[in-house]
């Protein structure tokens, strides 16, 4: 079992930055696939970014603005979000799984989830 706890969300103006953190416990995550998803009101949960060892991948909507990273010593994953836009407003979730599935951009590919952290970007 893996427990995930997100933090770092908040209210920021358009063009600003936030750094989300995801703290993992219960099992080492050094070899786990870690991802960030987000869900806006009335919309489906969508893929944001994924990291596995040195491999990373991003949704087109955040490429060049967001950076995913991990610190295995701290069992943590981060999402640095720059140049934020109002359309980035959503609840952001951390997810984990033991392997990189072919459909890693789908929320169904992950077994473990955090409770989410709200990010609100004002215009």
C-alpha angles and dihedrals in degrees: 000000000000125000118204127195122185126203140164101070123134147121118309136165121249110278092030131115139238133181118213122201130201118196116200128201139167097053137024112271098193091112097030126110108242125195144173123223131176136205126198122197111285093007135101122258107269135200117254108168143337135202132192117171100308097340117104134173133182141199111255090242092064102030111127093016104059128053126194120204140162140212108203092187089061095035088234140133125199138200115202108199119194133174090023119200131202089250089063088070108121145105107281120215132195116218136186139192137169096242141028104254122207087243095048090144090066121086087223090071094070129077100190129055139176125225094256136243125236120240117189122184116193123206 
